[in-house]
mmCIF file of C-alpha atoms in Angstrom:
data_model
loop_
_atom_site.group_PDB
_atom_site.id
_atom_site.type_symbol
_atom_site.label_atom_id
_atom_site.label_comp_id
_atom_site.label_asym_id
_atom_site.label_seq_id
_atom_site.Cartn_x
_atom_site.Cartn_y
_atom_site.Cartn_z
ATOM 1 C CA UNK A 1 68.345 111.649 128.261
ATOM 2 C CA UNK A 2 69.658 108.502 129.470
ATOM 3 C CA UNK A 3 68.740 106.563 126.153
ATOM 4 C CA UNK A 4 70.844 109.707 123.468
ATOM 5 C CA UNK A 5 74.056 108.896 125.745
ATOM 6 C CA UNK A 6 74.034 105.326 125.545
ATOM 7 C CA UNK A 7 73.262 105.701 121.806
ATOM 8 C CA UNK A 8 76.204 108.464 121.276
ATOM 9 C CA UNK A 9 77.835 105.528 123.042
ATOM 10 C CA UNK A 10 77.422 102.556 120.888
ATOM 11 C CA UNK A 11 77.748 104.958 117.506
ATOM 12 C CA UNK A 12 81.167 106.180 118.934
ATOM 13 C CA UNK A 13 82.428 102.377 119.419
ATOM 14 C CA UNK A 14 80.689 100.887 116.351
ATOM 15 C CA UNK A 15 82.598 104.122 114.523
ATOM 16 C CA UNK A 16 86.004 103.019 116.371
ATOM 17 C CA UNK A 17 85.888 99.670 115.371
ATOM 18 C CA UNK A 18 85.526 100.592 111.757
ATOM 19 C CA UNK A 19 88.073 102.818 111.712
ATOM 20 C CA UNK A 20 90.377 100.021 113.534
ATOM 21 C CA UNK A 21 90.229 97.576 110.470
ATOM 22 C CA UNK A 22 89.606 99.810 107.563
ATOM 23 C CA UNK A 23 93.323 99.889 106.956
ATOM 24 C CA UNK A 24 93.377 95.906 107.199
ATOM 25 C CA UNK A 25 90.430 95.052 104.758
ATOM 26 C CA UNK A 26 90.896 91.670 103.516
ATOM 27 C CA UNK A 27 91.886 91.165 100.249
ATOM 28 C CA UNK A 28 92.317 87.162 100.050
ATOM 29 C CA UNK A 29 89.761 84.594 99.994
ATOM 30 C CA UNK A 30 89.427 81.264 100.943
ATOM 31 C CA UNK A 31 86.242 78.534 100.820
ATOM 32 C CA UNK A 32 85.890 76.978 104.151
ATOM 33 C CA UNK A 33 86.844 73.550 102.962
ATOM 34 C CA UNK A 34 89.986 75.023 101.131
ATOM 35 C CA UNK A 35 90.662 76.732 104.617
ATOM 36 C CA UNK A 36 90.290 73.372 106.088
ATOM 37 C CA UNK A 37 92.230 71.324 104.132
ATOM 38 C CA UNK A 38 95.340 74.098 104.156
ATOM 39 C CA UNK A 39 94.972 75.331 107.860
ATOM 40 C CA UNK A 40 98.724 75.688 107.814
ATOM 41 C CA UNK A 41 98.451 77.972 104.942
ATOM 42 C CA UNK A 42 95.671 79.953 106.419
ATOM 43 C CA UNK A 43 97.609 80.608 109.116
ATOM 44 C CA UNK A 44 100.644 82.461 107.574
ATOM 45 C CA UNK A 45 98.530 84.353 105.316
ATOM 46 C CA UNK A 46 96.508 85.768 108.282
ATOM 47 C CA UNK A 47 99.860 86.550 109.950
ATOM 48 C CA UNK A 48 99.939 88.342 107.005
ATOM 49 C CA UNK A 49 97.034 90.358 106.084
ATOM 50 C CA UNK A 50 93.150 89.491 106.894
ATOM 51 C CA UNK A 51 91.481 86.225 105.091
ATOM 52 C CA UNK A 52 87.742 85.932 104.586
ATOM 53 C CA UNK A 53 86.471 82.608 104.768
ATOM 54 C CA UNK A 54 83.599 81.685 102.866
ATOM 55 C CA UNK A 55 81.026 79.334 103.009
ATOM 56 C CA UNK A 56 78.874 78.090 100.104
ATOM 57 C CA UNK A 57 79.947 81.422 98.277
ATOM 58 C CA UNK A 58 78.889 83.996 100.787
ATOM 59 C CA UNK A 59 81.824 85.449 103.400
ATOM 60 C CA UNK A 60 81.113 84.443 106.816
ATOM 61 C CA UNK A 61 84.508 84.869 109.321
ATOM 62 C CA UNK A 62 87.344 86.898 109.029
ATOM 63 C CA UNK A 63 90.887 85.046 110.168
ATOM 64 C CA UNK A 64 93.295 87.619 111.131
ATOM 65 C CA UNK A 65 96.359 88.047 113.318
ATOM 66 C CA UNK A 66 96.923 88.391 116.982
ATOM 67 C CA UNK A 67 98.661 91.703 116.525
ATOM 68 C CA UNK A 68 95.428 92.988 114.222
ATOM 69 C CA UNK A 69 92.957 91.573 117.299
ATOM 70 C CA UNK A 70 94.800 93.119 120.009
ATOM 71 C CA UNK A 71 94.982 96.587 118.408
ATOM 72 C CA UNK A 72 91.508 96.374 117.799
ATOM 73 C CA UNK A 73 90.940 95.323 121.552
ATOM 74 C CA UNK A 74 92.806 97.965 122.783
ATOM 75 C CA UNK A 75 91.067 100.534 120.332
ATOM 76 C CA UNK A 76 87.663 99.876 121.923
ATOM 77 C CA UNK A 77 89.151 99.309 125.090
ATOM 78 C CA UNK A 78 90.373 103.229 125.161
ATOM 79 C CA UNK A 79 87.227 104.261 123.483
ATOM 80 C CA UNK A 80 84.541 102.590 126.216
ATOM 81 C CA UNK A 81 87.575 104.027 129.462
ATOM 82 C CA UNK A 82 87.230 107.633 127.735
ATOM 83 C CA UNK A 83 83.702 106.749 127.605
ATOM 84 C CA UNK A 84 83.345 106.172 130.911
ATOM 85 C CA UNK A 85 84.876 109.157 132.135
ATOM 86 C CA UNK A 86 82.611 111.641 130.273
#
């Protein structure tokens, strides 16, 4: 019984955290050394909209914005309190 809850759980917050960037998909990419080498530049376009980095051809980190990472902590931060409380 114990083990379907906590598997409901993790679904429900894996589903909220999709849902919290799906509008926010990045659409710009950068090479890591290109990222490197114009930090300043990364930096407004994040502000922006999301950047994937890439290294050696293959995305591997996702710069975004403060105001894109706190709505997504507060997203899963609402989903595991109303969690809780069920």
């Amino acid at each position: 019984m114990q083990a379907a809850y906590l598997l409901k759980r993790v679904a429900r917050l894996n589903l909220v955290a999709k849902v919290a960037i799906m509008d926010r998909t990045p659409t710009r990419t950068l090479s890591a050394r290109e990222a490197k080498n114009r930090f300043g530049y990364l930096i407004d376009m994040a502000r922006q909209e999301p950047i994937s980095i890439e290294k050696h051809g293959r995305p591997v980190v996702v710069v975004i914005s403060i105001e894109d990472y706190e709505r997504m902590v507060a997203v899963c931060r609402n989903t595991k309190e109303q969690n809780e409380r069920e």
